[in-house]
Amino acid sequence: MWTYVKKNSILILLLKFSLSIYAQDSLSLQKTAQQDSLIIRDDTLDYKKLIVPVSLISAGAIGFTIPAIKKFDYDVRREVNDHTLNNSKLDNYTLFVPAALVYGLNIAGVRGKHNLKDRTIILATSQAILLAIVIPSKSLIGRERPDQSNYMSFPSGHAAIAFSTAQFMFREYRDSNYWISLSGYPFAIFTSVYRIINNKHWVTDVLSGAGIGILSTEIAYWLYPKIKTLFKSKNEKTLSMISPYFQKSYQQKSFGLNYQLFF
């Protein structure tokens, strides 16, 4: 009985905390919408934005369980080896090109959606999320590379970074210049293909890496309005409050802390 009471107390506390944060975020979004109509669109993580990255991640992950996909991986590797394609080290550099283009275009006067500080916050957030997913996955899954150099093949970190920066470029320029926004993807595709040609990754490694990269950038844009509050200037005031919370009902008592952020 006591376990049941504790579980319900925790659920009530979490629900109240979530509702409080949601209410304050709603007020924040209304204020932000008046200042910058572009930012509010980034504060929503529409499920449609997740279809492509989740599909790519899933396509790579199921390769461990479906024999036909495993065979496809080996068939592609065999074709690459049979045609003795030229290796290239450019894939170690092209993964950063889309991000460099965003900053270069801004220097040249072709403005994107955000200023220097804000876009840097977004890019840094996406890379932090990406690394938090890729590095533990490589160690935990322990898939051997095609060249048998180590057991950190899945997922492809190069593909993840390449597609995260390409998605970053797309999000920065899609509203102002759609064709420029797409120009990062050829570099991402080149990087991913050459990870396979260089015998460093299986196709499924690259697919999941690409999905993780896109997903990380989408999450970064969603988190951006909240993270931005941490980098407010001294002239911008914020107020946070922690208050005790207690509720008594017929069957149980619940207590905890309620956190509210005003800005």
Short mmCIF file of C-alpha atoms in Angstrom, two decimals:
data_model
loop_
_atom_site.label_atom_id
_atom_site.label_comp_id
_atom_site.label_asym_id
_atom_site.label_seq_id
_atom_site.Cartn_x
_atom_site.Cartn_y
_atom_site.Cartn_z
CA MET A 1 0.00 0.00 0.00
CA TRP A 2 2.84 2.39 0.90
CA THR A 3 4.52 1.66 -2.44
CA TYR A 4 1.29 2.53 -4.24
CA VAL A 5 1.03 5.80 -2.32
CA LYS A 6 4.63 6.76 -3.11
CA LYS A 7 4.21 6.03 -6.82
CA ASN A 8 1.06 8.14 -7.04
CA SER A 9 2.71 10.93 -5.08
CA ILE A 10 5.58 11.02 -7.53
CA LEU A 11 3.21 11.04 -10.50
CA ILE A 12 1.24 13.96 -9.08
CA LEU A 13 4.42 15.88 -8.37
CA LEU A 14 5.77 15.33 -11.87
CA LEU A 15 2.45 16.32 -13.41
CA LYS A 16 2.35 19.58 -11.45
CA PHE A 17 5.97 20.33 -12.37
CA SER A 18 5.24 19.71 -16.06
CA LEU A 19 2.13 21.86 -16.03
CA SER A 20 4.00 24.71 -14.35
CA ILE A 21 6.81 24.63 -16.89
CA TYR A 22 4.31 24.36 -19.74
CA ALA A 23 2.41 27.40 -18.48
CA GLN A 24 5.55 29.49 -18.23
CA ASP A 25 6.79 28.30 -21.64
CA SER A 26 3.45 29.31 -23.12
CA LEU A 27 3.85 32.83 -21.74
CA SER A 28 7.40 32.91 -23.04
CA LEU A 29 6.33 31.86 -26.52
CA GLN A 30 3.73 34.61 -26.65
CA LYS A 31 6.37 37.18 -25.76
CA THR A 32 8.87 35.70 -28.20
CA ALA A 33 6.31 35.68 -31.01
CA GLN A 34 5.92 39.42 -30.70
CA GLN A 35 9.69 39.90 -30.96
CA ASP A 36 10.59 37.34 -33.59
CA SER A 37 8.00 35.33 -35.47
CA LEU A 38 10.68 32.95 -36.77
CA ILE A 39 11.70 31.62 -33.37
CA ILE A 40 8.29 30.35 -32.34
CA ARG A 41 8.22 27.94 -35.28
CA ASP A 42 11.43 26.36 -33.97
CA ASP A 43 9.90 25.80 -30.54
CA THR A 44 7.60 23.08 -31.83
CA LEU A 45 8.85 19.57 -32.48
CA ASP A 46 6.31 18.41 -35.04
CA TYR A 47 6.20 14.63 -35.44
CA LYS A 48 6.48 15.12 -39.20
CA LYS A 49 10.01 16.41 -38.68
CA LEU A 50 10.90 13.12 -37.00
CA ILE A 51 9.70 10.77 -39.73
CA VAL A 52 12.86 10.90 -41.88
CA PRO A 53 15.48 10.68 -39.08
CA VAL A 54 13.62 7.99 -37.15
CA SER A 55 13.16 5.98 -40.36
CA LEU A 56 16.88 6.20 -41.14
CA ILE A 57 17.87 5.19 -37.63
CA SER A 58 15.42 2.29 -37.70
CA ALA A 59 16.59 1.13 -41.12
CA GLY A 60 20.15 0.90 -39.82
CA ALA A 61 19.26 -0.67 -36.49
CA ILE A 62 17.12 -3.50 -37.90
CA GLY A 63 20.11 -4.58 -39.95
CA PHE A 64 21.25 -6.49 -36.87
CA THR A 65 18.16 -8.69 -36.85
CA ILE A 66 17.09 -9.11 -40.50
CA PRO A 67 19.31 -11.46 -42.54
CA ALA A 68 18.39 -9.81 -45.86
CA ILE A 69 19.73 -6.46 -44.67
CA LYS A 70 22.88 -8.08 -43.30
CA LYS A 71 23.38 -9.66 -46.73
CA PHE A 72 22.90 -6.26 -48.36
CA ASP A 73 25.68 -4.84 -46.18
CA TYR A 74 28.06 -7.61 -47.24
CA ASP A 75 27.04 -7.35 -50.90
CA VAL A 76 27.82 -3.61 -50.96
CA ARG A 77 31.16 -4.24 -49.29
CA ARG A 78 31.98 -6.93 -51.86
CA GLU A 79 31.10 -4.60 -54.74
CA VAL A 80 33.29 -1.85 -53.33
CA ASN A 81 36.21 -4.24 -52.94
CA ASP A 82 35.73 -5.77 -56.40
CA HIS A 83 35.82 -2.37 -58.12
CA THR A 84 38.86 -1.22 -56.11
CA LEU A 85 37.54 2.31 -55.83
CA ASN A 86 40.06 4.99 -54.92
CA ASN A 87 40.14 5.82 -51.26
CA SER A 88 40.00 9.44 -50.16
CA LYS A 89 40.62 11.23 -46.89
CA LEU A 90 38.33 14.09 -47.88
CA ASP A 91 35.53 12.53 -45.86
CA ASN A 92 37.41 13.65 -42.74
CA TYR A 93 36.85 17.26 -43.79
CA THR A 94 33.67 17.43 -45.88
CA LEU A 95 31.49 16.67 -42.85
CA PHE A 96 32.22 20.20 -41.55
CA VAL A 97 31.67 22.03 -44.85
CA PRO A 98 27.91 22.79 -44.43
CA ALA A 99 28.49 24.50 -41.08
CA ALA A 100 31.45 26.43 -42.50
CA LEU A 101 29.26 27.54 -45.42
CA VAL A 102 26.65 28.97 -43.05
CA TYR A 103 29.23 31.18 -41.36
CA GLY A 104 30.93 32.02 -44.66
CA LEU A 105 27.67 33.07 -46.29
CA ASN A 106 26.83 35.29 -43.34
CA ILE A 107 30.22 36.97 -43.59
CA ALA A 108 29.55 37.50 -47.30
CA GLY A 109 26.26 39.21 -46.46
CA VAL A 110 23.87 36.32 -47.12
CA ARG A 111 22.01 36.26 -43.84
CA GLY A 112 20.42 33.16 -42.39
CA LYS A 113 17.67 32.87 -39.83
CA HIS A 114 19.74 33.58 -36.72
CA ASN A 115 22.59 35.86 -35.75
CA LEU A 116 26.12 34.69 -34.91
CA LYS A 117 25.50 34.00 -31.23
CA ASP A 118 22.18 32.24 -31.67
CA ARG A 119 23.25 30.01 -34.54
CA THR A 120 26.38 29.04 -32.62
CA ILE A 121 24.25 28.03 -29.63
CA ILE A 122 22.11 25.86 -31.92
CA LEU A 123 25.09 24.25 -33.65
CA ALA A 124 26.86 23.52 -30.35
CA THR A 125 23.68 22.02 -28.91
CA SER A 126 23.18 19.73 -31.90
CA GLN A 127 26.76 18.47 -31.67
CA ALA A 128 26.45 17.86 -27.94
CA ILE A 129 23.28 15.83 -28.47
CA LEU A 130 24.89 13.94 -31.34
CA LEU A 131 27.97 12.98 -29.35
CA ALA A 132 25.84 11.95 -26.39
CA ILE A 133 24.11 9.44 -28.67
CA VAL A 134 26.91 8.27 -30.95
CA ILE A 135 29.79 7.68 -28.53
CA PRO A 136 27.92 5.49 -26.01
CA SER A 137 26.22 3.60 -28.87
CA LYS A 138 29.55 2.71 -30.45
CA SER A 139 30.85 1.30 -27.18
CA LEU A 140 27.68 -0.51 -26.16
CA ILE A 141 26.86 -2.05 -29.54
CA GLY A 142 30.46 -2.95 -30.43
CA ARG A 143 29.99 -3.70 -34.12
CA GLU A 144 33.19 -4.56 -36.00
CA ARG A 145 34.22 -2.26 -38.84
CA PRO A 146 34.45 -3.70 -42.36
CA ASP A 147 38.25 -3.25 -42.27
CA GLN A 148 38.34 -5.03 -38.88
CA SER A 149 40.28 -2.14 -37.32
CA ASN A 150 38.06 -1.95 -34.21
CA TYR A 151 34.58 -2.58 -32.85
CA MET A 152 33.15 0.94 -33.08
CA SER A 153 31.43 0.81 -36.44
CA PHE A 154 27.80 1.50 -35.51
CA PRO A 155 26.62 4.19 -35.94
CA SER A 156 28.78 6.30 -38.24
CA GLY A 157 29.96 9.40 -36.42
CA HIS A 158 31.13 11.01 -39.67
CA ALA A 159 27.70 10.58 -41.24
CA ALA A 160 26.02 11.89 -38.10
CA ILE A 161 28.10 15.08 -38.04
CA ALA A 162 27.80 15.57 -41.80
CA PHE A 163 24.01 15.33 -41.82
CA SER A 164 23.64 17.37 -38.65
CA THR A 165 25.53 20.27 -40.24
CA ALA A 166 23.65 19.83 -43.52
CA GLN A 167 20.35 19.98 -41.63
CA PHE A 168 21.68 23.02 -39.76
CA MET A 169 22.31 24.77 -43.08
CA PHE A 170 18.88 23.78 -44.33
CA ARG A 171 17.13 25.19 -41.28
CA GLU A 172 19.09 28.45 -41.44
CA TYR A 173 18.35 29.20 -45.10
CA ARG A 174 15.17 27.37 -46.03
CA ASP A 175 13.01 30.49 -45.56
CA SER A 176 15.30 32.99 -47.29
CA ASN A 177 16.93 30.90 -50.05
CA TYR A 178 15.69 27.34 -50.49
CA TRP A 179 18.34 26.31 -53.01
CA ILE A 180 21.18 27.49 -50.80
CA SER A 181 19.61 25.60 -47.90
CA LEU A 182 19.95 22.32 -49.82
CA SER A 183 23.60 22.79 -50.76
CA GLY A 184 24.91 21.13 -47.61
CA TYR A 185 23.41 17.73 -48.36
CA PRO A 186 25.78 16.83 -51.27
CA PHE A 187 28.68 17.17 -48.82
CA ALA A 188 26.87 14.99 -46.30
CA ILE A 189 26.17 12.34 -48.94
CA PHE A 190 29.77 12.46 -50.18
CA THR A 191 31.05 11.97 -46.63
CA SER A 192 28.74 9.03 -46.00
CA VAL A 193 29.50 7.30 -49.31
CA TYR A 194 33.23 7.58 -48.79
CA ARG A 195 32.97 6.09 -45.31
CA ILE A 196 31.71 2.99 -47.12
CA ILE A 197 34.26 3.20 -49.94
CA ASN A 198 37.07 3.60 -47.40
CA ASN A 199 35.86 0.37 -45.78
CA LYS A 200 35.21 2.11 -42.46
CA HIS A 201 31.47 1.56 -42.28
CA TRP A 202 28.64 -0.64 -43.42
CA VAL A 203 25.70 0.94 -45.23
CA THR A 204 23.47 0.49 -42.20
CA ASP A 205 26.02 2.33 -40.03
CA VAL A 206 25.79 5.31 -42.35
CA LEU A 207 21.97 5.26 -42.49
CA SER A 208 21.63 5.36 -38.72
CA GLY A 209 24.35 7.98 -38.45
CA ALA A 210 22.51 10.22 -40.91
CA GLY A 211 19.28 9.82 -38.95
CA ILE A 212 20.99 10.67 -35.67
CA GLY A 213 22.54 13.76 -37.23
CA ILE A 214 19.24 15.10 -38.57
CA LEU A 215 17.43 14.28 -35.33
CA SER A 216 20.08 16.03 -33.22
CA THR A 217 19.71 19.25 -35.20
CA GLU A 218 15.92 19.16 -35.01
CA ILE A 219 16.08 18.71 -31.24
CA ALA A 220 18.60 21.56 -31.01
CA TYR A 221 16.22 23.95 -32.80
CA TRP A 222 13.41 22.83 -30.53
CA LEU A 223 15.51 23.44 -27.40
CA TYR A 224 16.97 26.71 -28.65
CA PRO A 225 14.37 29.15 -27.16
CA LYS A 226 14.85 27.51 -23.75
CA ILE A 227 18.65 27.37 -23.93
CA LYS A 228 18.76 30.97 -25.10
CA THR A 229 17.54 32.12 -21.71
CA LEU A 230 20.83 30.91 -20.23
CA PHE A 231 22.73 33.34 -22.45
CA LYS A 232 20.61 36.44 -21.86
CA SER A 233 22.44 39.72 -21.48
CA LYS A 234 22.52 41.56 -18.16
CA ASN A 235 19.82 43.93 -19.36
CA GLU A 236 17.41 41.04 -19.85
CA LYS A 237 15.87 39.97 -16.57
CA THR A 238 14.70 36.52 -15.63
CA LEU A 239 13.06 35.29 -12.45
CA SER A 240 12.95 31.74 -11.18
CA MET A 241 11.19 30.46 -8.09
CA ILE A 242 11.25 27.22 -6.15
CA SER A 243 8.40 26.66 -3.72
CA PRO A 244 7.36 23.71 -1.56
CA TYR A 245 4.40 21.69 -2.72
CA PHE A 246 2.02 19.70 -0.52
CA GLN A 247 -1.26 18.04 -1.29
CA LYS A 248 -3.46 15.98 0.98
CA SER A 249 -6.33 13.85 -0.22
CA TYR A 250 -8.53 11.17 1.25
CA GLN A 251 -6.17 8.31 0.49
CA GLN A 252 -2.72 9.86 0.34
CA LYS A 253 -0.36 12.75 0.94
CA SER A 254 2.12 14.08 -1.59
CA PHE A 255 4.79 16.70 -1.28
CA GLY A 256 7.79 18.03 -3.20
CA LEU A 257 9.17 21.13 -4.91
CA ASN A 258 7.58 23.26 -7.60
CA TYR A 259 9.91 25.09 -10.00
CA GLN A 260 8.79 28.11 -12.07
CA LEU A 261 10.74 30.21 -14.55
CA PHE A 262 9.56 33.70 -15.59
CA PHE A 263 11.14 35.66 -18.43
#
